[in-house]
XYZ file of C-alpha atoms in Angstrom:
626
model
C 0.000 0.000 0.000
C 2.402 2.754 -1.478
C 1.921 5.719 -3.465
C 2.161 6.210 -7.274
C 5.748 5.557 -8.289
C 5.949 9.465 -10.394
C 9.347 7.801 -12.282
C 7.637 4.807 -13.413
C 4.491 7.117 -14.612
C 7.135 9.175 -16.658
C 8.751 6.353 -18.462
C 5.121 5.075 -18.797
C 4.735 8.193 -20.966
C 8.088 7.806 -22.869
C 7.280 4.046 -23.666
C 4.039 5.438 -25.342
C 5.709 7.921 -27.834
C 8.503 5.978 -28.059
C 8.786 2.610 -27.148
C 11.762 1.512 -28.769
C 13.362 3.532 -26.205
C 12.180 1.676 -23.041
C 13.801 -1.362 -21.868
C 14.393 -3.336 -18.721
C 17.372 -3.254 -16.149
C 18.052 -4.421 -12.436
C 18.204 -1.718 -10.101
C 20.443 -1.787 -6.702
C 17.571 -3.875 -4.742
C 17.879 -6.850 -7.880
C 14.262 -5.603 -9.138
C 14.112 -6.070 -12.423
C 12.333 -2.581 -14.038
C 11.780 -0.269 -16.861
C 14.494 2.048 -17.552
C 15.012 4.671 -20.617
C 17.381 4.218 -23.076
C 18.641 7.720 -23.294
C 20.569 6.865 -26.192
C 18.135 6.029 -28.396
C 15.798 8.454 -26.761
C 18.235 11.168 -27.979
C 17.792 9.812 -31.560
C 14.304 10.164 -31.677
C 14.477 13.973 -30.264
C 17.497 14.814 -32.492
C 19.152 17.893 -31.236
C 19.333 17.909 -27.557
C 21.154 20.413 -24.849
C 23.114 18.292 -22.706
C 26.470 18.783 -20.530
C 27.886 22.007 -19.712
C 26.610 23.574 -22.861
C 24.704 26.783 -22.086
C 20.602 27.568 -22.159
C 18.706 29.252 -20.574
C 17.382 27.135 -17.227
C 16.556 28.183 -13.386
C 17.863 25.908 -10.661
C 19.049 26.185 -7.314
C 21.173 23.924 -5.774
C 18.812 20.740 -4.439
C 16.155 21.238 -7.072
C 17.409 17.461 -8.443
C 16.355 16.224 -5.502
C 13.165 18.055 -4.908
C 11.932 16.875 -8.423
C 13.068 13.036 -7.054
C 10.779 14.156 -3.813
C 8.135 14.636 -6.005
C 8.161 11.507 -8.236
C 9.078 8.982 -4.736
C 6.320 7.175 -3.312
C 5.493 6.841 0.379
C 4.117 4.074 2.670
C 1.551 6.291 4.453
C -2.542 6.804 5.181
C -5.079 8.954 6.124
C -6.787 7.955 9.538
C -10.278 9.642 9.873
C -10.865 11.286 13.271
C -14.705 11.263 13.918
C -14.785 13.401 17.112
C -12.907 16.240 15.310
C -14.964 16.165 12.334
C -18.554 17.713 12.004
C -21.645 15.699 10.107
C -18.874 12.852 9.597
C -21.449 10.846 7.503
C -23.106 12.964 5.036
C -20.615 16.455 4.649
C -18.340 16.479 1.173
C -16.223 18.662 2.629
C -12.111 17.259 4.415
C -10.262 18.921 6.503
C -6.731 16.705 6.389
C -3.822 17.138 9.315
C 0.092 16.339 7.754
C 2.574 17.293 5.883
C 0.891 18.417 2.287
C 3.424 16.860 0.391
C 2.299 13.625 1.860
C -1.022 14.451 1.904
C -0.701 15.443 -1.746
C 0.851 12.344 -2.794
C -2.144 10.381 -1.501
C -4.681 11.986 -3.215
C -2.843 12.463 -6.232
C -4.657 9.417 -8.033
C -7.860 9.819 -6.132
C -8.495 13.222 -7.416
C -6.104 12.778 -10.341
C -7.923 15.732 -12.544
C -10.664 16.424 -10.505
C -9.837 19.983 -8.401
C -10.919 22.927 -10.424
C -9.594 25.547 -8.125
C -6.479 25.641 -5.961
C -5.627 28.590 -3.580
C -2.505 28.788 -1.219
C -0.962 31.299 0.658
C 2.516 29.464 1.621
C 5.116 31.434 3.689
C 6.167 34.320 2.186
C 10.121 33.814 3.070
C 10.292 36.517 4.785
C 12.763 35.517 7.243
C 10.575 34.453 9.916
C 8.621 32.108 8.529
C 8.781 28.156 9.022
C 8.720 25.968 5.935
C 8.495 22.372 5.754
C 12.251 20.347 6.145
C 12.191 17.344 3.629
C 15.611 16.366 4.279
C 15.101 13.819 6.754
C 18.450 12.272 6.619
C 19.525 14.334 9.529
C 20.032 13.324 13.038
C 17.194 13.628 15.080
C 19.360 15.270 17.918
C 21.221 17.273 15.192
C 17.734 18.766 13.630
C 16.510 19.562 17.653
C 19.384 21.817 17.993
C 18.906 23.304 14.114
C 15.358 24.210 14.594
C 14.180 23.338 17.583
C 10.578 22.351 16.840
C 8.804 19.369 15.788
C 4.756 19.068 15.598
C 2.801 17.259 17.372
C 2.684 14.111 15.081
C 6.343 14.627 14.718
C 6.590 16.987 11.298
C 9.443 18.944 10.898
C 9.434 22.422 10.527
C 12.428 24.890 10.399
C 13.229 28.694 10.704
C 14.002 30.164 7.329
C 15.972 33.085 8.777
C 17.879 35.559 6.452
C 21.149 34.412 8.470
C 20.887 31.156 7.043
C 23.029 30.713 3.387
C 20.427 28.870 1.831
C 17.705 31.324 2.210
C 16.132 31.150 -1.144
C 17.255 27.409 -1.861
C 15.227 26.305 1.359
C 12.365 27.880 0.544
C 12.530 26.779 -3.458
C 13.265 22.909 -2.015
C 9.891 23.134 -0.001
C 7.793 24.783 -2.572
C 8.664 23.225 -6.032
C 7.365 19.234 -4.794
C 4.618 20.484 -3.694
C 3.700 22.363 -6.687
C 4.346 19.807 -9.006
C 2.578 16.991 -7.398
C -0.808 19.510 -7.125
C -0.497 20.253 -10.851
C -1.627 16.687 -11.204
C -5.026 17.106 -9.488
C -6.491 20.261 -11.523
C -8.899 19.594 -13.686
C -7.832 20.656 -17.766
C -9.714 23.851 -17.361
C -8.486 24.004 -13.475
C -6.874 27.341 -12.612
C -3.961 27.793 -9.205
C -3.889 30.582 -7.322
C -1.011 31.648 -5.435
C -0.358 34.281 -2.745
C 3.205 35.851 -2.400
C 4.578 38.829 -1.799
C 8.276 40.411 -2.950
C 10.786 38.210 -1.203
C 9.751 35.288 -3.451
C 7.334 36.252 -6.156
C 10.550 36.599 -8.882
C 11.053 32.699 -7.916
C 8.064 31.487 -7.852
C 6.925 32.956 -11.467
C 10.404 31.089 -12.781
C 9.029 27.578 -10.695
C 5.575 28.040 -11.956
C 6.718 28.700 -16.017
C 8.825 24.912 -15.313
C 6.213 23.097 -13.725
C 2.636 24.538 -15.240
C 4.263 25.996 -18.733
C 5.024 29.433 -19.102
C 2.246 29.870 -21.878
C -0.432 28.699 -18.892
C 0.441 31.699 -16.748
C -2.575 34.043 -16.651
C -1.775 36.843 -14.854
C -0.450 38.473 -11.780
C -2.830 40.124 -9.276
C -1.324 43.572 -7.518
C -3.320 43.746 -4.214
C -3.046 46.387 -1.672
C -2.845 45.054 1.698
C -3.847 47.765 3.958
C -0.847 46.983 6.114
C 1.977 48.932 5.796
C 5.529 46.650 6.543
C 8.738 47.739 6.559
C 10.305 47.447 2.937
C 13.846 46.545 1.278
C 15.076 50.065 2.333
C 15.004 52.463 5.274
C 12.008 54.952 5.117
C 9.740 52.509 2.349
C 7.280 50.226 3.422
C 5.380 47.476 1.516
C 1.700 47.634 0.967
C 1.250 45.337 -1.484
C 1.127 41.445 -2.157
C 0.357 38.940 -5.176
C -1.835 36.720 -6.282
C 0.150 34.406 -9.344
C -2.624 32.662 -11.663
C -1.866 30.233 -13.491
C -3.762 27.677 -15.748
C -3.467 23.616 -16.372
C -4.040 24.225 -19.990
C -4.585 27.461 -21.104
C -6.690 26.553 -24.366
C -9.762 25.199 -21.862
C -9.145 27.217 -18.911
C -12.338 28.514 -17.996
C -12.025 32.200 -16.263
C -15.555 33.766 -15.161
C -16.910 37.370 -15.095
C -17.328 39.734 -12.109
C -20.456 41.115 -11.555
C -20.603 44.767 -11.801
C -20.616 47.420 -9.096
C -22.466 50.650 -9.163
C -19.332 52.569 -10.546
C -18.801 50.234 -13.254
C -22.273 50.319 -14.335
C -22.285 54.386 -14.664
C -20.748 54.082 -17.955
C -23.957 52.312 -19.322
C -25.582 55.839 -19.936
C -28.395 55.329 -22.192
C -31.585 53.263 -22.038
C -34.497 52.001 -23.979
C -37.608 49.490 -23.417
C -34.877 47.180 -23.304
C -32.728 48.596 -20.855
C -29.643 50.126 -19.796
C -26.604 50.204 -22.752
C -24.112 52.227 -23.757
C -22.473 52.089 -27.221
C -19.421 51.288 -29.511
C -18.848 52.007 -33.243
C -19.246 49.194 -35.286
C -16.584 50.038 -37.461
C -13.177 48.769 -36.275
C -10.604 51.363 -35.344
C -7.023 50.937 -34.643
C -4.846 48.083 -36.011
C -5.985 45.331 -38.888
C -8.586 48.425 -39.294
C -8.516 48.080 -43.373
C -10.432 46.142 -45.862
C -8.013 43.714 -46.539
C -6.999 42.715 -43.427
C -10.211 41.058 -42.855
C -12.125 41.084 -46.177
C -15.207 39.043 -45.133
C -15.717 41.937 -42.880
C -16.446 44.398 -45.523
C -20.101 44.586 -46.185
C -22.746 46.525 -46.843
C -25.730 47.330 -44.048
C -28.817 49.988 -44.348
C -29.488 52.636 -42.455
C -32.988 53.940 -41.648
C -33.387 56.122 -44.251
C -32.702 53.226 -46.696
C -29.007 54.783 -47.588
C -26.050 52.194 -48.184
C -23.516 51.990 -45.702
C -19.926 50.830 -46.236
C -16.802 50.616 -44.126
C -14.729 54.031 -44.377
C -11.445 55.144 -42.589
C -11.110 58.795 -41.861
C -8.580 58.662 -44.363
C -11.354 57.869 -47.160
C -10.266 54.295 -47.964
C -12.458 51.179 -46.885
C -11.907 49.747 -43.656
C -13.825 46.824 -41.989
C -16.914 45.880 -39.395
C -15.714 44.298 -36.103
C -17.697 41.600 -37.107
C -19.324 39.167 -39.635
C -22.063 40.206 -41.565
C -23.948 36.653 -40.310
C -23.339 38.221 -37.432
C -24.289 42.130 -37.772
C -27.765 40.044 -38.498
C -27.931 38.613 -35.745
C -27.312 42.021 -33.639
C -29.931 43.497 -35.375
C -32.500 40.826 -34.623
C -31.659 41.833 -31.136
C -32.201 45.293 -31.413
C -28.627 45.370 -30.274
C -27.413 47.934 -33.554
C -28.056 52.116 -32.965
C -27.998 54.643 -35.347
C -26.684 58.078 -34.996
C -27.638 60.915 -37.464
C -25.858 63.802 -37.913
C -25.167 66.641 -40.648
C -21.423 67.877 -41.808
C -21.771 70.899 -43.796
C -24.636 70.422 -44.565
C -24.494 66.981 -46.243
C -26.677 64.203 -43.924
C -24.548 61.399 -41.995
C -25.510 57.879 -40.865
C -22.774 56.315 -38.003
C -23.724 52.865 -36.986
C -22.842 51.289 -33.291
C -23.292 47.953 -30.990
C -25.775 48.394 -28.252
C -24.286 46.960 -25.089
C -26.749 46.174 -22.490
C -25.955 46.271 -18.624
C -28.465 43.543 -17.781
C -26.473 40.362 -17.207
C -23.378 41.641 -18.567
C -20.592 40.567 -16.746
C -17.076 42.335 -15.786
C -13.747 40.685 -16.868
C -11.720 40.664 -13.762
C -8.429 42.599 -14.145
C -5.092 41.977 -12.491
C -5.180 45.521 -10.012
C -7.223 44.665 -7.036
C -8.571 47.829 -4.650
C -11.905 46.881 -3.742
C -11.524 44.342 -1.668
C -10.683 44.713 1.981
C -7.323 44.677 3.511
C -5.670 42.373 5.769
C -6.782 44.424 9.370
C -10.335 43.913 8.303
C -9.349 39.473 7.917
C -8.072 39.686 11.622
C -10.914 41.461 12.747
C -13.212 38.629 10.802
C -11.248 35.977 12.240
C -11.560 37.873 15.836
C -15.113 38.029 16.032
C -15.471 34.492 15.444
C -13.559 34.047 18.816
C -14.849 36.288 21.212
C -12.274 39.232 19.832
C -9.224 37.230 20.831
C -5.899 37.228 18.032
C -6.124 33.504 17.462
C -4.086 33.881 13.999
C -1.255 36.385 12.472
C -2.011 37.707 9.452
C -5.038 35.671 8.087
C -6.026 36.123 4.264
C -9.324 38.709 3.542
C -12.215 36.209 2.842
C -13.409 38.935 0.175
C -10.068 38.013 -1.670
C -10.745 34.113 -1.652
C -13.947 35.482 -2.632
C -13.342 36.714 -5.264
C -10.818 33.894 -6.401
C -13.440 31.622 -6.169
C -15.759 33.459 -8.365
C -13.416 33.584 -10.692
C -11.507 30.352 -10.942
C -14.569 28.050 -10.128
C -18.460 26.636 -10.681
C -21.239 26.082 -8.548
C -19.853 22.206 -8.436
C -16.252 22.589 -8.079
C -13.783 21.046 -5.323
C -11.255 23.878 -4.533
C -8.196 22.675 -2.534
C -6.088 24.728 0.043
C -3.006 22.906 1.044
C -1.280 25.531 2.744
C -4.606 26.478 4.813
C -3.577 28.021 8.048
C -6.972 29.557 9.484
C -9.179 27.932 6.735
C -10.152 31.802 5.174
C -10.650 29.555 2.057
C -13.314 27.228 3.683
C -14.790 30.229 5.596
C -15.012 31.607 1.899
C -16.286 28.522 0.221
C -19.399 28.138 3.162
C -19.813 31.418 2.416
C -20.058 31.995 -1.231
C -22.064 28.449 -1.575
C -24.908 30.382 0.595
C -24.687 33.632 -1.645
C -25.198 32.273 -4.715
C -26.713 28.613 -3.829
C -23.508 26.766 -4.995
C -22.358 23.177 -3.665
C -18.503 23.700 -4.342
C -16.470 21.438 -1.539
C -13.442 22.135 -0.224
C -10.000 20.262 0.555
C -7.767 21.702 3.340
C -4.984 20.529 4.096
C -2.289 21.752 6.842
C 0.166 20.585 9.029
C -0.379 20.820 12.967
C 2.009 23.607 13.738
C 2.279 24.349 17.313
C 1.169 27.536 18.456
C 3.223 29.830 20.475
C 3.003 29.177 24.563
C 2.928 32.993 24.852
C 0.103 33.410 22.143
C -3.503 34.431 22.762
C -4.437 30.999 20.771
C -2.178 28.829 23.139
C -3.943 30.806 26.433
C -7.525 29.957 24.407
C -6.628 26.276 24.331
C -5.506 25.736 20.690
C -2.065 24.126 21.181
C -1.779 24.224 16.808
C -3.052 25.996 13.726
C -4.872 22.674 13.328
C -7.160 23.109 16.213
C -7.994 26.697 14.928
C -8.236 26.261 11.378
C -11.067 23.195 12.662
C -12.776 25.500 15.249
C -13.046 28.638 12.948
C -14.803 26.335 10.063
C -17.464 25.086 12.840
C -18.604 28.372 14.304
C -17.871 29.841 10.574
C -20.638 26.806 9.432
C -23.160 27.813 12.258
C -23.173 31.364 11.410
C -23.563 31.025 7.825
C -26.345 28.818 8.302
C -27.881 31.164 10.546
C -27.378 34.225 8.814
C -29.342 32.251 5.671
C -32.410 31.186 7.383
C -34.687 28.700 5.407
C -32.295 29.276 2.569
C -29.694 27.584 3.938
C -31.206 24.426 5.318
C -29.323 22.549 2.451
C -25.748 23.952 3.173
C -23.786 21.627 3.705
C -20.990 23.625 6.679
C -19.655 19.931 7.725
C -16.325 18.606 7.240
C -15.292 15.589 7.869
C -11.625 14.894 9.700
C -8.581 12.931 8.438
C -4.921 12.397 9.844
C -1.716 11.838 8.222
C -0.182 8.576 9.665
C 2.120 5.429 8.920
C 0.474 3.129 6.627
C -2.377 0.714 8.222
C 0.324 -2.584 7.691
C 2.487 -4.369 9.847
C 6.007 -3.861 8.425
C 6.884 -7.512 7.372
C 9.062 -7.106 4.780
C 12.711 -8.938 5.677
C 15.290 -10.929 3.873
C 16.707 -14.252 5.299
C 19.397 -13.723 7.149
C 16.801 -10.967 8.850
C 13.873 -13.036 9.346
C 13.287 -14.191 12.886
C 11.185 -17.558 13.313
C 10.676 -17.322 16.502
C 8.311 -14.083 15.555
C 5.599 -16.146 13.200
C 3.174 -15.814 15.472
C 3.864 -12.135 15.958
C 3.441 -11.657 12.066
C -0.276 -13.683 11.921
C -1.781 -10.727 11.786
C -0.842 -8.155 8.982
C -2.721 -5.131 10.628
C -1.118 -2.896 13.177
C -2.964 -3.221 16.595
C -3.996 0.730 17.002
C -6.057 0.666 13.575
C -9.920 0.416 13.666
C -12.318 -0.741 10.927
C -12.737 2.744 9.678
C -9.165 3.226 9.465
C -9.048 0.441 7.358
C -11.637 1.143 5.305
C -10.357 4.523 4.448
C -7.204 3.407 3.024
C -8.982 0.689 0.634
C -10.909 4.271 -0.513
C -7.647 5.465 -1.171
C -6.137 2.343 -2.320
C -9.429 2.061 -5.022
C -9.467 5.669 -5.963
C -12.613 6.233 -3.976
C -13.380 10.027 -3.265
C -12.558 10.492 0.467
C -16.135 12.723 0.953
C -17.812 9.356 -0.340
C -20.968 8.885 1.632
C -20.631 5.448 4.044
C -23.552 3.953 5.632
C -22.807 1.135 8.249
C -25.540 -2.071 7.483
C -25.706 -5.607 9.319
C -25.429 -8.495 6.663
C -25.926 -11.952 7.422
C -25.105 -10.750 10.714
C -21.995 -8.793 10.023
C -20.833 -5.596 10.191
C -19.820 -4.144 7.189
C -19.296 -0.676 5.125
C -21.528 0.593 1.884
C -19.291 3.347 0.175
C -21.065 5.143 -2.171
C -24.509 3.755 -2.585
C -22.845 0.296 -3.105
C -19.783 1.064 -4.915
C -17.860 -0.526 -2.276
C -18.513 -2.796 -0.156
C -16.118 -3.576 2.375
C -15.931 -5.610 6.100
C -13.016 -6.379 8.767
C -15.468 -8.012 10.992
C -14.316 -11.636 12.694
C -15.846 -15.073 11.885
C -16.994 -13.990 7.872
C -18.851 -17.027 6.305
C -19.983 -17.747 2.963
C -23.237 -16.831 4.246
C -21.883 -13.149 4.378
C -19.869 -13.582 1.280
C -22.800 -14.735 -0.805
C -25.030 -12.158 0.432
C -22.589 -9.435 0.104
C -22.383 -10.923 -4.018
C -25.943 -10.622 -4.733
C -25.673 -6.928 -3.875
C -23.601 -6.901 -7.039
C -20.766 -4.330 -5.672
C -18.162 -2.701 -7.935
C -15.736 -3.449 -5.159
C -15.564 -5.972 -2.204
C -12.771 -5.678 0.341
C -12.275 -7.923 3.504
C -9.587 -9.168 5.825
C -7.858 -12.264 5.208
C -8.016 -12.826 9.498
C -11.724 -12.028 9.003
C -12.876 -15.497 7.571
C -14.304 -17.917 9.454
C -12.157 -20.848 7.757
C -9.931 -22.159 5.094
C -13.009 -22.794 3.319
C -14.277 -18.742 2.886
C -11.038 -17.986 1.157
C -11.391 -21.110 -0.952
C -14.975 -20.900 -2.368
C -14.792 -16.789 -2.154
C -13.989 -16.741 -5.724
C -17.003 -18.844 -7.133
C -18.834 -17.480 -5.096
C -18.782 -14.107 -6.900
C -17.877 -15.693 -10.279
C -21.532 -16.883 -9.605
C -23.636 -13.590 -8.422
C -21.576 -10.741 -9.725
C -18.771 -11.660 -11.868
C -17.873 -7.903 -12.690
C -17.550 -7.118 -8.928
C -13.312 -6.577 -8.193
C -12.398 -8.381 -5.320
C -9.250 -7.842 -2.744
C -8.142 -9.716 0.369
C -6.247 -7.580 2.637
């Protein structure tokens, strides 16, 4: 029960172009494997950079290995934590505790090309931040006295301070993994957006052009914080952050209108039975303005009076409509044309426009932001959620995730935060769901920093950002709910809890001269003693490629307890003493999936007839014995 090998997927890839180039080789363990034959690879591609020749490239030095961190599977699982969680059964929504690189790596098949939105604010590198350590091969008493801190399910973090050399190298090692593992969830028209601010937005453009494509970057949002900080130089300060958006692939990314506010709308000036508009010539002006730059765009149309129209540039010579004449039709069937008469000495004058109407015209969002609110005005949120104590420092605007959200998603979206501190972007998702009726779910993901002993969140009994990102979604939920009345009787504020841990199996993998026989009874059972039923069951999900916000419904059958996932996509028990009474019963249900314990059978005789007995009742039902 590992992760996705990301090397093996990538010569999977190269074997499909070219798969003369693949062959097989034995690697240091004596596994016999795929390998590329760069060789003949560099046939194929003909002309190739190699060596110490120069191009142009960004690295830093460790970026091999973060691209290896990225690609390596890990032997881990998500443990769901009921008492933590809120409408366990029924919500869509997960909150998930861990490193997000792990985390990542776990869902990465699940939600393979599912998440249509992901926002994250990661630390800004501003010299006091902590960032995720990956290098693990340290000492553990050497990495106490380097940082000092460990979490409490034993996650590293360390102090990026300016003093330290590898200022910009640390920060790039953390954030470039991490990036290129959540590429792989977003849907094809999925859109990322990322929060940064000076120290690192240089870098991070130059990561994100590598790992999304420099043609897929969309744009760069200039926000004003509210919050002066002190700047590069004596006597400046900073009042402004980032928001870098950038597409999965820019020829289906799907980017939605603003609505517009009572300034914007001031420009629609006119009005008729129809409604507000204002108007545009219909002639085009500027560049490619001439007849033959777009010939099928020279036509004829009639004004009022019956006189003949055509095309003219103020210089005399034809120019061109902005659009087809199938389409000038089509305007006009709309009432969406206007004439304008006027007289130049004395001769009579017909200029033709488009109508624009205001109603249901959207705004297309720019990349200067100064109408949302600034960062004082999040703490204050965040503040009155708590009884107007400073849980959190520096917690994101929900107006700005807002606003992300109705740009970069639909009514039906999962949007993922795996960098989500406070949870401003499931406060923002409850919220926006009950303004315009939506059902988007969210993903958050964040690892259980301790809080400071000193801080008012420590004195209010939340000993990590963990327990208040948790807490400020539940009295978020209640609010939200309450604020909507009947209309929000359907909104769906639960969440439901999940922990990073060590995989569910016993380790039993030795060699000979390892092996102990005195320790075969000790290895009877290949399920570590601490693990429940659900744990269990969560990590088949995983294991399947089962959404994690699948509904499950505990049923007696036969007699036994066992697990619907799904309306009876999965079926799944760990109960004891499992006959073919349960077996067949579970079979006529006709389940895409049935999963039980090989300790759960009664006898010899379960695990013998179990196959015939579903080749009988439901021979398309997948089968798997843990």
């Amino acid at each position: 029960m590992h992760t996705i090998d990301g090397v093996e997927g990538n010569v999977e890839r190269i074997a499909a172009l070219f798969p003369n180039c693949v062959t097989e080789a034995v690697d240091e363990q004596g596994n016999l494997r795929h390998v590329v034959d760069f060789d003949k690879l560099k046939v194929e591609l003909g002309e190739v950079v190699e060596g110490p020749e120069e191009r142009y490239q960004f690295t830093w030095p460790g970026k091999r290995d973060a691209i290896r961190l990225a690609n390596s599977p890990i032997a881990a699982t998500l443990r769901p934590v009921r008492e933590d969680s809120v409408d366990f059964d029924n919500t869509q929504n997960l909150y998930i505790e861990g490193d997000n690189l792990d985390v990542l790596k776990l869902l990465r098949e699940t939600y393979l090309g599912k998440v249509k939105m992901i926002y994250i604010d990661p630390p800004y590198n501003t010299g006091n931040d902590f960032v995720y350590e990956d290098d693990f091969s340290q000492a553990a008493g050497d990495y106490l006295a380097n940082s000092g801190q460990y979490d409490d399910q034993g996650n590293r973090l360390v102090a990026n301070t300016e003093s330290n050399g590898r200022f910009h190298t640390d920060w790039l090692n953390m954030i470039y993994p991490r990036l290129k593992v959540a590429r792989d969830l977003l849907t094809e028209d999925g859109v990322i957006f990322i929060s940064i601010d000076d120290n690192e937005v240089e870098n991070l453009r130059k990561i994100c052009d590598e790992i999304f494509g420099e043609k897929n970057f969309l744009t760069c949002v200039t926000r004003g914080t509210g919050t002066p900080t002190g700047g590069g130089f004596d006597g400046l300060v900073n009042e402004l952050d980032y928001i870098v958006i950038y597409s999965r692939n820019i020829n289906k990314a799907t980017i939605n209108g603003l609505d517009m506010s009572e300034s914007d709308s001031q420009i629609y000036d006119q009005e008729d039975e129809f409604g507000r508009f204002l108007i545009r010539p219909l002639r085009r002006t500027g560049g490619e303005d001439r007849r033959e730059d777009r010939p099928t765009m020279y036509y004829p149309v009639i004004a009022p009076d019956g006189t003949i129209i055509y095309p003219k540039r103020p210089t005399g010579d034809d120019g061109r409509w902005r659009c087809s004449e199938a389409k000038y039709k089509e305007l006009a069937s709309n009432h969406q044309i206007y004439w304008k008469e006027s007289t130049q000495s004395g001769i009579k004058k017909w200029s033709v426009y488009q109508k624009f109407y205001l109603e249901g015209r959207l705004k297309a969002p720019g990349n200067l932001w100064t109408d949302i609110e600034g960062n004082k005005k999040a703490t204050r949120d965040i503040s009155s959620l708590f009884d107007s104590k400073k849980v959190f420092d520096f917690p994101k605007p929900i107006g700005v995730l807002q606003k992300c959200i109705s740009i970069g998603s639909d009514t039906e979206s999962i949007i993922l935060d795996f960098f989500s501190g406070s949870a401003t972007t499931a406060h923002a998702v409850l919220k926006h769901n009950s303004e315009t009726r939506g059902n988007r779910k969210f993903i958050m993901i964040q690892i259980p920093e301790s809080t400071d002993k000193i801080s008012e969140a420590f004195k209010a009994g939340f000993t990590n950002i963990c327990e208040i990102g948790k807490e400020r979604i539940r009295r978020a939920g209640k609010k939200i709910k309450a604020d909507a009345g009947l209309m929000g009787q359907d909104l769906d504020i639960g969440f439901r809890v999940l922990r990073l841990d060590s995989s569910n199996m016993e380790d039993v993998y030795y060699t000979p001269d390892q092996f102990d026989p005195n320790a075969i009874q000790g290895l009877m059972d290949n399920v570590k003693a601490d693990r429940s039923e659900e744990d269990l069951l969560f990590q088949v999900m995983l294991e399947l490629d089962i959404p994690l916000s699948a509904s499950i419904q505990q049923e007696q059958i036969a007699g036994k307890r066992v697990f619907n996932v799904a309306d009876g996509h999965l079926i799944a028990t760990f109960d004891r003493d499992i006959n073919e009474t349960t077996v067949t019963e579970v079979a006529r249900r006709k389940p895409n999936f049935f999963v039980m314990r090989d300790a759960s059978a009664a006898n010899d005789n379960v695990l013998d007839n179990f196959d015939q007995i579903f080749h009988h009742y439901s021979p398309d039902t997948i089968c798997k014995i843990l």
